Amino acid sequence: MSRTLVQPVGQKRLTNVAVVRLRKHGQRFEIACFPNKVLSWRSRVEKDIDEVLQSHTVYSNVSKGILANSKELAKAFGTDDLTQICIEILEKGELQVSGKEREAQLSSQFRDIATIVMEKTINPETRRPYTITMIERLMHEIHFAVDPNLTSKEQALKVIKKLTEHFPIKRAPLRVRFTAPKPNFPGLTEKIGGWNATIISKDELSTQPSIVCEIEPSLLRSCEERLKDVQGRVEVLSVSTHVESGPSVEQHNSVEVPHAAPVKEPDAVAQISETMQKQSISTESQGNAQGKQQRRCKECDVLVEDKLYREHCKSGWHKHNYTRHKNGLPPLSQEECMVEMELADSKKDLKDYDF
């Protein structure tokens, strides 16, 4: 009876090491760091370099334990101080992570960016914020890709600028308080009138008269410069202002909407839904008029042009009706399906987010 021969493993496995790699002057330089500390260092949460680095050593290959040549280090970085070299690699290098880890990080940052966009924007017609699900769909619609080297706030501002070009969405106004001495108060009122600000309240009887109003966020930086001649001051009361009135979360959850009856959407939401659903699906009457070859989708109970049938099967309309078909429910039209999906998403988001 043969026994299994167990040989010792000659390679040392990297179990608790995060590798940061930097290519410079045609050479590869790597450092060994502790997991989850590299991002903390780059976000300025961790300030102790010893808590980030496994050792103050620069490698050409960490996994094989090959040290970098000292002459190549001096030529590439202009110094022989290993700590300074490690800091530069840590700042400019690329963190080596697995595919699943990178996907999880990008997904988490995508969610953070969408949350910031939701908090800083409103629907210009209803003056209420969009749901997080709607913001994520719009970000996918403009083909937004997360940049791991930029902060979530920087990318959120870029997303807002791009969304305003294609969809009915705008930055939420700032609520601020302007104060000025009594003799200069008329001049302050005149300046605020030129900014197209929405005045909420005005106090002219106190020793320090003030005006509470809503302004565009882009005007905040220039306010102090423009108010120097009237000795005015600016105080931010709210970073983003939304409409306070409206149904509560409990009221949203208690509303029962029939599934079969189409519900009229607001114009802004209907416009976004129409933009997101760019699919030219032929109905039965259109198909008979044009005489093109068509196939019937039994889940949606509609005739679809043969060359568009594959796209139809990938659409959210078909997937929703496929689920209803498995549960023994009748199919919905495209408009009814969009309304039902939006209502389901809104109810789900209202349980997690308080507007």
mmCIF file of C-alpha atoms in Angstrom:
data_model
loop_
_atom_site.group_PDB
_atom_site.id
_atom_site.type_symbol
_atom_site.label_atom_id
_atom_site.label_comp_id
_atom_site.label_asym_id
_atom_site.label_seq_id
_atom_site.Cartn_x
_atom_site.Cartn_y
_atom_site.Cartn_z
ATOM 1 C CA MET A 1 0.000 0.000 0.000
ATOM 2 C CA SER A 2 1.575 3.256 -1.159
ATOM 3 C CA ARG A 3 1.710 6.340 0.985
ATOM 4 C CA THR A 4 1.305 9.870 -0.284
ATOM 5 C CA LEU A 5 4.575 11.745 -0.268
ATOM 6 C CA VAL A 6 4.120 15.233 1.196
ATOM 7 C CA GLN A 7 6.820 17.655 0.106
ATOM 8 C CA PRO A 8 7.471 20.994 1.817
ATOM 9 C CA VAL A 9 6.398 24.110 -0.039
ATOM 10 C CA GLY A 10 9.455 26.096 -1.038
ATOM 11 C CA GLN A 11 7.486 29.265 -1.888
ATOM 12 C CA LYS A 12 6.431 31.611 0.866
ATOM 13 C CA ARG A 13 2.787 32.561 0.392
ATOM 14 C CA LEU A 14 1.751 36.235 0.651
ATOM 15 C CA THR A 15 -1.248 36.173 2.952
ATOM 16 C CA ASN A 16 -1.372 39.578 4.656
ATOM 17 C CA VAL A 17 0.383 41.801 2.115
ATOM 18 C CA ALA A 18 -0.941 44.485 -0.230
ATOM 19 C CA VAL A 19 1.490 45.335 -3.039
ATOM 20 C CA VAL A 20 1.807 48.866 -4.446
ATOM 21 C CA ARG A 21 3.588 49.017 -7.810
ATOM 22 C CA LEU A 22 5.127 51.987 -9.639
ATOM 23 C CA ARG A 23 6.819 51.947 -13.047
ATOM 24 C CA LYS A 24 9.452 54.651 -13.494
ATOM 25 C CA HIS A 25 12.341 55.036 -15.952
ATOM 26 C CA GLY A 26 11.447 51.685 -17.465
ATOM 27 C CA GLN A 27 11.855 49.849 -14.140
ATOM 28 C CA ARG A 28 9.289 48.299 -11.814
ATOM 29 C CA PHE A 29 9.373 49.150 -8.112
ATOM 30 C CA GLU A 30 7.124 47.601 -5.472
ATOM 31 C CA ILE A 31 6.550 47.975 -1.747
ATOM 32 C CA ALA A 32 4.766 45.658 0.702
ATOM 33 C CA CYS A 33 1.950 47.260 2.711
ATOM 34 C CA PHE A 34 -0.732 46.193 5.133
ATOM 35 C CA PRO A 35 -4.173 45.542 3.587
ATOM 36 C CA ASN A 36 -6.769 48.321 3.911
ATOM 37 C CA LYS A 37 -4.073 50.811 4.972
ATOM 38 C CA VAL A 38 -3.123 52.130 1.536
ATOM 39 C CA LEU A 39 -6.501 53.751 0.929
ATOM 40 C CA SER A 40 -6.504 55.146 4.479
ATOM 41 C CA TRP A 41 -3.125 56.744 3.816
ATOM 42 C CA ARG A 42 -4.263 58.264 0.515
ATOM 43 C CA SER A 43 -7.414 59.661 2.098
ATOM 44 C CA ARG A 44 -5.271 61.178 4.908
ATOM 45 C CA VAL A 45 -6.985 59.108 7.586
ATOM 46 C CA GLU A 46 -3.785 57.238 8.477
ATOM 47 C CA LYS A 47 -0.738 59.492 8.982
ATOM 48 C CA ASP A 48 1.801 57.062 10.487
ATOM 49 C CA ILE A 49 3.872 55.550 7.694
ATOM 50 C CA ASP A 50 4.942 52.653 9.926
ATOM 51 C CA GLU A 51 1.298 51.575 10.213
ATOM 52 C CA VAL A 52 1.083 51.346 6.422
ATOM 53 C CA LEU A 53 4.370 49.738 5.339
ATOM 54 C CA GLN A 54 5.351 46.183 6.186
ATOM 55 C CA SER A 55 8.997 47.317 5.929
ATOM 56 C CA HIS A 56 10.904 50.292 4.548
ATOM 57 C CA THR A 57 12.215 48.193 1.666
ATOM 58 C CA VAL A 58 11.764 48.657 -2.072
ATOM 59 C CA TYR A 59 11.456 45.521 -4.212
ATOM 60 C CA SER A 60 11.504 44.876 -7.903
ATOM 61 C CA ASN A 61 9.264 41.861 -7.238
ATOM 62 C CA VAL A 62 7.631 41.432 -3.843
ATOM 63 C CA SER A 63 6.223 37.961 -4.478
ATOM 64 C CA LYS A 64 9.703 36.587 -5.319
ATOM 65 C CA GLY A 65 11.490 38.679 -2.685
ATOM 66 C CA ILE A 66 13.811 40.389 -5.221
ATOM 67 C CA LEU A 67 15.145 43.717 -3.913
ATOM 68 C CA ALA A 68 15.468 46.745 -6.180
ATOM 69 C CA ASN A 69 18.951 47.797 -7.275
ATOM 70 C CA SER A 70 20.253 50.791 -5.280
ATOM 71 C CA LYS A 71 21.705 52.435 -8.407
ATOM 72 C CA GLU A 72 18.381 52.127 -10.216
ATOM 73 C CA LEU A 73 16.602 53.634 -7.203
ATOM 74 C CA ALA A 74 18.947 56.628 -7.118
ATOM 75 C CA LYS A 75 18.588 57.122 -10.876
ATOM 76 C CA ALA A 76 14.784 56.889 -10.874
ATOM 77 C CA PHE A 77 13.958 58.830 -7.687
ATOM 78 C CA GLY A 78 17.044 61.055 -7.297
ATOM 79 C CA THR A 79 17.593 59.973 -3.678
ATOM 80 C CA ASP A 80 18.721 56.968 -1.696
ATOM 81 C CA ASP A 81 16.340 57.597 1.218
ATOM 82 C CA LEU A 82 14.152 54.477 1.227
ATOM 83 C CA THR A 83 11.428 56.107 3.330
ATOM 84 C CA GLN A 84 10.988 58.970 0.854
ATOM 85 C CA ILE A 85 10.992 56.509 -2.032
ATOM 86 C CA CYS A 86 8.351 54.378 -0.310
ATOM 87 C CA ILE A 87 6.164 57.454 0.275
ATOM 88 C CA GLU A 88 6.367 58.402 -3.423
ATOM 89 C CA ILE A 89 5.495 54.867 -4.497
ATOM 90 C CA LEU A 90 2.662 54.856 -1.977
ATOM 91 C CA GLU A 91 1.264 58.139 -3.351
ATOM 92 C CA LYS A 92 1.685 57.543 -7.092
ATOM 93 C CA GLY A 93 1.758 53.752 -7.397
ATOM 94 C CA GLU A 94 -1.015 51.373 -8.364
ATOM 95 C CA LEU A 95 -2.483 49.148 -5.670
ATOM 96 C CA GLN A 96 -2.452 45.526 -6.810
ATOM 97 C CA VAL A 97 -5.736 43.870 -5.887
ATOM 98 C CA SER A 98 -7.663 40.889 -7.184
ATOM 99 C CA GLY A 99 -10.468 41.248 -9.683
ATOM 100 C CA LYS A 100 -13.203 40.662 -7.107
ATOM 101 C CA GLU A 101 -11.681 43.140 -4.655
ATOM 102 C CA ARG A 102 -11.385 45.806 -7.351
ATOM 103 C CA GLU A 103 -14.965 45.184 -8.440
ATOM 104 C CA ALA A 104 -16.185 45.504 -4.846
ATOM 105 C CA GLN A 105 -14.262 48.760 -4.348
ATOM 106 C CA LEU A 106 -15.568 50.282 -7.575
ATOM 107 C CA SER A 107 -19.121 49.208 -6.770
ATOM 108 C CA SER A 108 -18.897 50.748 -3.299
ATOM 109 C CA GLN A 109 -17.464 54.002 -4.664
ATOM 110 C CA PHE A 110 -20.128 54.091 -7.388
ATOM 111 C CA ARG A 111 -22.787 53.881 -4.676
ATOM 112 C CA ASP A 112 -21.083 56.652 -2.678
ATOM 113 C CA ILE A 113 -20.987 58.911 -5.734
ATOM 114 C CA ALA A 114 -24.667 58.256 -6.457
ATOM 115 C CA THR A 115 -25.536 59.102 -2.834
ATOM 116 C CA ILE A 116 -23.675 62.421 -3.029
ATOM 117 C CA VAL A 117 -25.410 63.248 -6.322
ATOM 118 C CA MET A 118 -28.792 62.438 -4.778
ATOM 119 C CA GLU A 119 -28.115 64.721 -1.791
ATOM 120 C CA LYS A 120 -26.934 67.642 -3.916
ATOM 121 C CA THR A 121 -29.546 67.602 -6.693
ATOM 122 C CA ILE A 122 -33.289 68.073 -7.074
ATOM 123 C CA ASN A 123 -35.975 67.799 -9.720
ATOM 124 C CA PRO A 124 -36.451 71.419 -10.947
ATOM 125 C CA GLU A 125 -40.219 70.912 -11.292
ATOM 126 C CA THR A 126 -41.038 69.219 -7.982
ATOM 127 C CA ARG A 127 -37.980 70.543 -6.046
ATOM 128 C CA ARG A 128 -37.606 67.117 -4.466
ATOM 129 C CA PRO A 129 -34.589 64.780 -4.734
ATOM 130 C CA TYR A 130 -34.527 61.769 -7.019
ATOM 131 C CA THR A 131 -34.260 58.290 -5.544
ATOM 132 C CA ILE A 132 -30.863 56.602 -5.337
ATOM 133 C CA THR A 133 -31.989 53.964 -7.846
ATOM 134 C CA MET A 134 -32.970 56.614 -10.392
ATOM 135 C CA ILE A 135 -29.612 58.385 -9.972
ATOM 136 C CA GLU A 136 -27.743 55.122 -10.530
ATOM 137 C CA ARG A 137 -29.748 54.423 -13.693
ATOM 138 C CA LEU A 138 -28.974 57.891 -15.033
ATOM 139 C CA MET A 139 -25.272 57.399 -14.288
ATOM 140 C CA HIS A 140 -25.346 54.146 -16.260
ATOM 141 C CA GLU A 141 -27.199 55.939 -19.053
ATOM 142 C CA ILE A 142 -24.389 58.504 -19.491
ATOM 143 C CA HIS A 143 -21.829 55.637 -19.338
ATOM 144 C CA PHE A 144 -20.122 56.916 -16.196
ATOM 145 C CA ALA A 145 -17.013 54.986 -15.114
ATOM 146 C CA VAL A 146 -15.525 55.288 -11.615
ATOM 147 C CA ASP A 147 -11.970 56.634 -11.373
ATOM 148 C CA PRO A 148 -10.348 55.090 -8.255
ATOM 149 C CA ASN A 149 -7.704 57.847 -8.178
ATOM 150 C CA LEU A 150 -10.278 60.628 -7.607
ATOM 151 C CA THR A 151 -12.417 61.221 -4.542
ATOM 152 C CA SER A 152 -16.132 60.491 -4.613
ATOM 153 C CA LYS A 153 -17.023 64.167 -4.189
ATOM 154 C CA GLU A 154 -14.893 65.278 -7.152
ATOM 155 C CA GLN A 155 -16.495 62.677 -9.388
ATOM 156 C CA ALA A 156 -19.984 63.480 -8.073
ATOM 157 C CA LEU A 157 -19.612 67.131 -9.150
ATOM 158 C CA LYS A 158 -18.562 66.000 -12.631
ATOM 159 C CA VAL A 159 -21.546 63.638 -12.800
ATOM 160 C CA ILE A 160 -23.946 66.442 -11.815
ATOM 161 C CA LYS A 161 -22.547 68.692 -14.535
ATOM 162 C CA LYS A 162 -23.005 65.963 -17.147
ATOM 163 C CA LEU A 163 -26.489 64.958 -15.950
ATOM 164 C CA THR A 164 -27.775 68.521 -16.210
ATOM 165 C CA GLU A 165 -26.933 68.475 -19.927
ATOM 166 C CA HIS A 166 -29.194 65.491 -20.679
ATOM 167 C CA PHE A 167 -31.881 65.208 -17.976
ATOM 168 C CA PRO A 168 -34.195 67.499 -15.932
ATOM 169 C CA ILE A 169 -31.976 67.748 -12.879
ATOM 170 C CA LYS A 170 -30.124 70.630 -11.201
ATOM 171 C CA ARG A 171 -28.061 71.472 -8.124
ATOM 172 C CA ALA A 172 -30.047 71.968 -4.936
ATOM 173 C CA PRO A 173 -29.879 75.630 -3.815
ATOM 174 C CA LEU A 174 -28.023 76.752 -0.692
ATOM 175 C CA ARG A 175 -29.937 78.374 2.148
ATOM 176 C CA VAL A 176 -27.847 81.240 3.545
ATOM 177 C CA ARG A 177 -28.251 84.219 5.861
ATOM 178 C CA PHE A 178 -26.893 87.623 4.819
ATOM 179 C CA THR A 179 -26.296 90.222 7.546
ATOM 180 C CA ALA A 180 -25.179 93.857 7.289
ATOM 181 C CA PRO A 181 -25.264 97.035 9.415
ATOM 182 C CA LYS A 182 -28.503 99.035 9.291
ATOM 183 C CA PRO A 183 -27.136 101.902 7.145
ATOM 184 C CA ASN A 184 -25.919 99.408 4.519
ATOM 185 C CA PHE A 185 -28.979 97.150 4.567
ATOM 186 C CA PRO A 186 -30.652 98.729 1.467
ATOM 187 C CA GLY A 187 -27.438 98.131 -0.494
ATOM 188 C CA LEU A 188 -27.412 94.489 0.660
ATOM 189 C CA THR A 189 -31.020 94.046 -0.488
ATOM 190 C CA GLU A 190 -30.176 95.508 -3.882
ATOM 191 C CA LYS A 191 -27.208 93.151 -4.347
ATOM 192 C CA ILE A 192 -29.268 90.081 -3.400
ATOM 193 C CA GLY A 193 -31.934 91.113 -5.903
ATOM 194 C CA GLY A 194 -29.341 91.021 -8.675
ATOM 195 C CA TRP A 195 -28.427 87.400 -7.885
ATOM 196 C CA ASN A 196 -31.928 86.023 -8.616
ATOM 197 C CA ALA A 197 -32.068 84.737 -5.036
ATOM 198 C CA THR A 198 -35.295 83.415 -3.492
ATOM 199 C CA ILE A 199 -35.918 85.353 -0.277
ATOM 200 C CA ILE A 200 -37.301 83.197 2.545
ATOM 201 C CA SER A 201 -37.470 85.738 5.367
ATOM 202 C CA LYS A 202 -36.283 89.249 6.161
ATOM 203 C CA ASP A 203 -35.500 90.808 9.559
ATOM 204 C CA GLU A 204 -35.110 94.591 9.365
ATOM 205 C CA LEU A 205 -35.994 95.522 12.962
ATOM 206 C CA SER A 206 -33.062 93.965 14.828
ATOM 207 C CA THR A 207 -29.770 95.743 15.488
ATOM 208 C CA GLN A 208 -28.139 93.498 12.861
ATOM 209 C CA PRO A 209 -30.654 93.193 9.995
ATOM 210 C CA SER A 210 -30.535 89.917 8.068
ATOM 211 C CA ILE A 211 -32.043 88.195 5.052
ATOM 212 C CA VAL A 212 -32.495 84.411 4.727
ATOM 213 C CA CYS A 213 -32.604 83.312 1.099
ATOM 214 C CA GLU A 214 -31.730 80.506 -1.312
ATOM 215 C CA ILE A 215 -28.942 80.998 -3.868
ATOM 216 C CA GLU A 216 -27.124 78.922 -6.451
ATOM 217 C CA PRO A 217 -24.083 77.068 -5.011
ATOM 218 C CA SER A 218 -21.795 78.647 -7.619
ATOM 219 C CA LEU A 219 -22.407 82.119 -6.122
ATOM 220 C CA LEU A 220 -21.222 81.274 -2.609
ATOM 221 C CA ARG A 221 -17.509 81.862 -3.197
ATOM 222 C CA SER A 222 -18.021 85.287 -4.708
ATOM 223 C CA CYS A 223 -20.553 86.453 -2.103
ATOM 224 C CA GLU A 224 -18.001 87.630 0.467
ATOM 225 C CA GLU A 225 -16.055 89.605 -2.149
ATOM 226 C CA ARG A 226 -19.221 91.287 -3.440
ATOM 227 C CA LEU A 227 -20.413 92.198 0.067
ATOM 228 C CA LYS A 228 -17.230 93.951 1.227
ATOM 229 C CA ASP A 229 -18.473 97.416 0.239
ATOM 230 C CA VAL A 230 -21.638 96.991 2.384
ATOM 231 C CA GLN A 231 -19.764 95.228 5.241
ATOM 232 C CA GLY A 232 -21.971 92.172 4.814
ATOM 233 C CA ARG A 233 -21.442 88.631 6.081
ATOM 234 C CA VAL A 234 -22.613 85.232 4.825
ATOM 235 C CA GLU A 235 -23.696 82.275 6.967
ATOM 236 C CA VAL A 236 -24.606 78.928 5.382
ATOM 237 C CA LEU A 237 -27.717 77.457 6.989
ATOM 238 C CA SER A 238 -28.245 74.421 4.744
ATOM 239 C CA VAL A 239 -25.945 72.915 2.107
ATOM 240 C CA SER A 240 -28.816 71.519 0.005
ATOM 241 C CA THR A 241 -32.425 72.652 0.277
ATOM 242 C CA HIS A 242 -35.302 70.321 -0.625
ATOM 243 C CA VAL A 243 -39.045 70.783 -0.417
ATOM 244 C CA GLU A 244 -40.033 69.944 3.151
ATOM 245 C CA SER A 245 -43.728 69.397 2.503
ATOM 246 C CA GLY A 246 -45.003 66.196 0.982
ATOM 247 C CA PRO A 247 -46.009 62.683 1.951
ATOM 248 C CA SER A 248 -43.991 60.906 4.587
ATOM 249 C CA VAL A 249 -42.390 57.499 4.354
ATOM 250 C CA GLU A 250 -45.283 55.887 6.167
ATOM 251 C CA GLN A 251 -47.736 57.424 3.722
ATOM 252 C CA HIS A 252 -45.758 56.082 0.781
ATOM 253 C CA ASN A 253 -45.724 52.604 2.263
ATOM 254 C CA SER A 254 -49.443 52.627 2.996
ATOM 255 C CA VAL A 255 -50.514 53.586 -0.543
ATOM 256 C CA GLU A 256 -51.828 50.673 -2.554
ATOM 257 C CA VAL A 257 -51.525 50.985 -6.334
ATOM 258 C CA PRO A 258 -53.302 48.505 -8.641
ATOM 259 C CA HIS A 259 -50.816 46.637 -10.818
ATOM 260 C CA ALA A 260 -52.912 46.500 -13.967
ATOM 261 C CA ALA A 261 -54.033 50.156 -14.108
ATOM 262 C CA PRO A 262 -51.482 52.573 -15.610
ATOM 263 C CA VAL A 263 -50.553 55.458 -13.339
ATOM 264 C CA LYS A 264 -49.701 58.852 -14.779
ATOM 265 C CA GLU A 265 -46.103 59.772 -14.050
ATOM 266 C CA PRO A 266 -44.753 63.305 -13.568
ATOM 267 C CA ASP A 267 -43.443 64.849 -16.761
ATOM 268 C CA ALA A 268 -39.800 64.775 -15.601
ATOM 269 C CA VAL A 269 -39.902 61.118 -14.645
ATOM 270 C CA ALA A 270 -41.696 60.239 -17.866
ATOM 271 C CA GLN A 271 -39.037 62.070 -19.855
ATOM 272 C CA ILE A 272 -36.242 60.186 -18.100
ATOM 273 C CA SER A 273 -38.010 56.857 -18.526
ATOM 274 C CA GLU A 274 -38.498 57.577 -22.217
ATOM 275 C CA THR A 275 -34.808 58.370 -22.620
ATOM 276 C CA MET A 276 -33.743 55.253 -20.744
ATOM 277 C CA GLN A 277 -36.000 52.965 -22.767
ATOM 278 C CA LYS A 278 -34.623 53.610 -26.273
ATOM 279 C CA GLN A 279 -36.010 50.533 -27.901
ATOM 280 C CA SER A 280 -37.950 50.585 -31.138
ATOM 281 C CA ILE A 281 -40.343 47.687 -30.647
ATOM 282 C CA SER A 282 -43.023 47.222 -33.295
ATOM 283 C CA THR A 283 -46.569 46.440 -32.282
ATOM 284 C CA GLU A 284 -48.876 44.137 -34.153
ATOM 285 C CA SER A 285 -50.614 46.907 -36.078
ATOM 286 C CA GLN A 286 -47.321 48.495 -37.127
ATOM 287 C CA GLY A 287 -45.983 45.137 -38.241
ATOM 288 C CA ASN A 288 -48.995 44.433 -40.432
ATOM 289 C CA ALA A 289 -48.672 47.862 -42.038
ATOM 290 C CA GLN A 290 -44.983 47.471 -42.842
ATOM 291 C CA GLY A 291 -45.131 43.780 -43.741
ATOM 292 C CA LYS A 292 -41.803 42.920 -42.027
ATOM 293 C CA GLN A 293 -40.930 39.509 -40.591
ATOM 294 C CA GLN A 294 -41.908 39.392 -36.924
ATOM 295 C CA ARG A 295 -41.888 37.073 -33.944
ATOM 296 C CA ARG A 296 -44.365 36.921 -31.089
ATOM 297 C CA CYS A 297 -43.121 37.253 -27.506
ATOM 298 C CA LYS A 298 -45.456 35.124 -25.407
ATOM 299 C CA GLU A 299 -44.328 36.736 -22.123
ATOM 300 C CA CYS A 300 -45.171 40.292 -23.311
ATOM 301 C CA ASP A 301 -47.954 39.242 -25.740
ATOM 302 C CA VAL A 302 -46.615 41.500 -28.499
ATOM 303 C CA LEU A 303 -45.164 41.137 -32.002
ATOM 304 C CA VAL A 304 -41.519 42.198 -32.309
ATOM 305 C CA GLU A 305 -39.507 42.742 -35.452
ATOM 306 C CA ASP A 306 -37.231 39.755 -36.037
ATOM 307 C CA LYS A 307 -33.953 41.679 -35.938
ATOM 308 C CA LEU A 308 -34.983 43.444 -32.707
ATOM 309 C CA TYR A 309 -36.187 40.331 -30.910
ATOM 310 C CA ARG A 310 -32.862 39.726 -29.132
ATOM 311 C CA GLU A 311 -32.728 43.309 -27.848
ATOM 312 C CA HIS A 312 -36.313 42.985 -26.657
ATOM 313 C CA CYS A 313 -35.438 39.869 -24.621
ATOM 314 C CA LYS A 314 -32.683 41.848 -22.857
ATOM 315 C CA SER A 315 -34.975 44.753 -21.967
ATOM 316 C CA GLY A 316 -36.349 45.388 -18.492
ATOM 317 C CA TRP A 317 -39.889 45.149 -19.895
ATOM 318 C CA HIS A 318 -39.385 41.547 -21.057
ATOM 319 C CA LYS A 319 -37.598 40.503 -17.841
ATOM 320 C CA HIS A 320 -40.392 41.950 -15.710
ATOM 321 C CA ASN A 321 -43.086 40.208 -17.742
ATOM 322 C CA TYR A 322 -41.065 36.978 -17.657
ATOM 323 C CA THR A 323 -41.193 37.056 -13.846
ATOM 324 C CA ARG A 324 -44.939 37.735 -13.955
ATOM 325 C CA HIS A 325 -45.410 34.877 -16.442
ATOM 326 C CA LYS A 326 -43.666 32.428 -14.082
ATOM 327 C CA ASN A 327 -45.942 33.585 -11.239
ATOM 328 C CA GLY A 328 -49.059 33.105 -13.356
ATOM 329 C CA LEU A 329 -49.785 36.841 -13.802
ATOM 330 C CA PRO A 330 -50.921 38.499 -17.051
ATOM 331 C CA PRO A 331 -48.398 40.584 -19.049
ATOM 332 C CA LEU A 332 -48.143 44.365 -18.760
ATOM 333 C CA SER A 333 -47.667 46.919 -21.501
ATOM 334 C CA GLN A 334 -44.374 48.814 -21.668
ATOM 335 C CA GLU A 335 -45.846 51.921 -19.985
ATOM 336 C CA GLU A 336 -47.504 49.899 -17.206
ATOM 337 C CA CYS A 337 -44.310 47.954 -16.644
ATOM 338 C CA MET A 338 -42.207 51.137 -16.290
ATOM 339 C CA VAL A 339 -44.668 52.605 -13.780
ATOM 340 C CA GLU A 340 -44.730 49.420 -11.693
ATOM 341 C CA MET A 341 -40.921 49.180 -11.648
ATOM 342 C CA GLU A 342 -40.535 52.839 -10.647
ATOM 343 C CA LEU A 343 -43.072 52.493 -7.828
ATOM 344 C CA ALA A 344 -41.342 49.369 -6.545
ATOM 345 C CA ASP A 345 -37.951 51.104 -6.584
ATOM 346 C CA SER A 346 -39.347 54.187 -4.856
ATOM 347 C CA LYS A 347 -40.889 52.132 -2.044
ATOM 348 C CA LYS A 348 -37.647 50.203 -1.598
ATOM 349 C CA ASP A 349 -35.527 53.359 -1.424
ATOM 350 C CA LEU A 350 -37.869 55.151 0.955
ATOM 351 C CA LYS A 351 -37.290 52.422 3.512
ATOM 352 C CA ASP A 352 -33.524 53.095 3.501
ATOM 353 C CA TYR A 353 -33.314 56.844 2.869
ATOM 354 C CA ASP A 354 -35.052 59.664 4.687
ATOM 355 C CA PHE A 355 -35.700 62.681 2.499
#
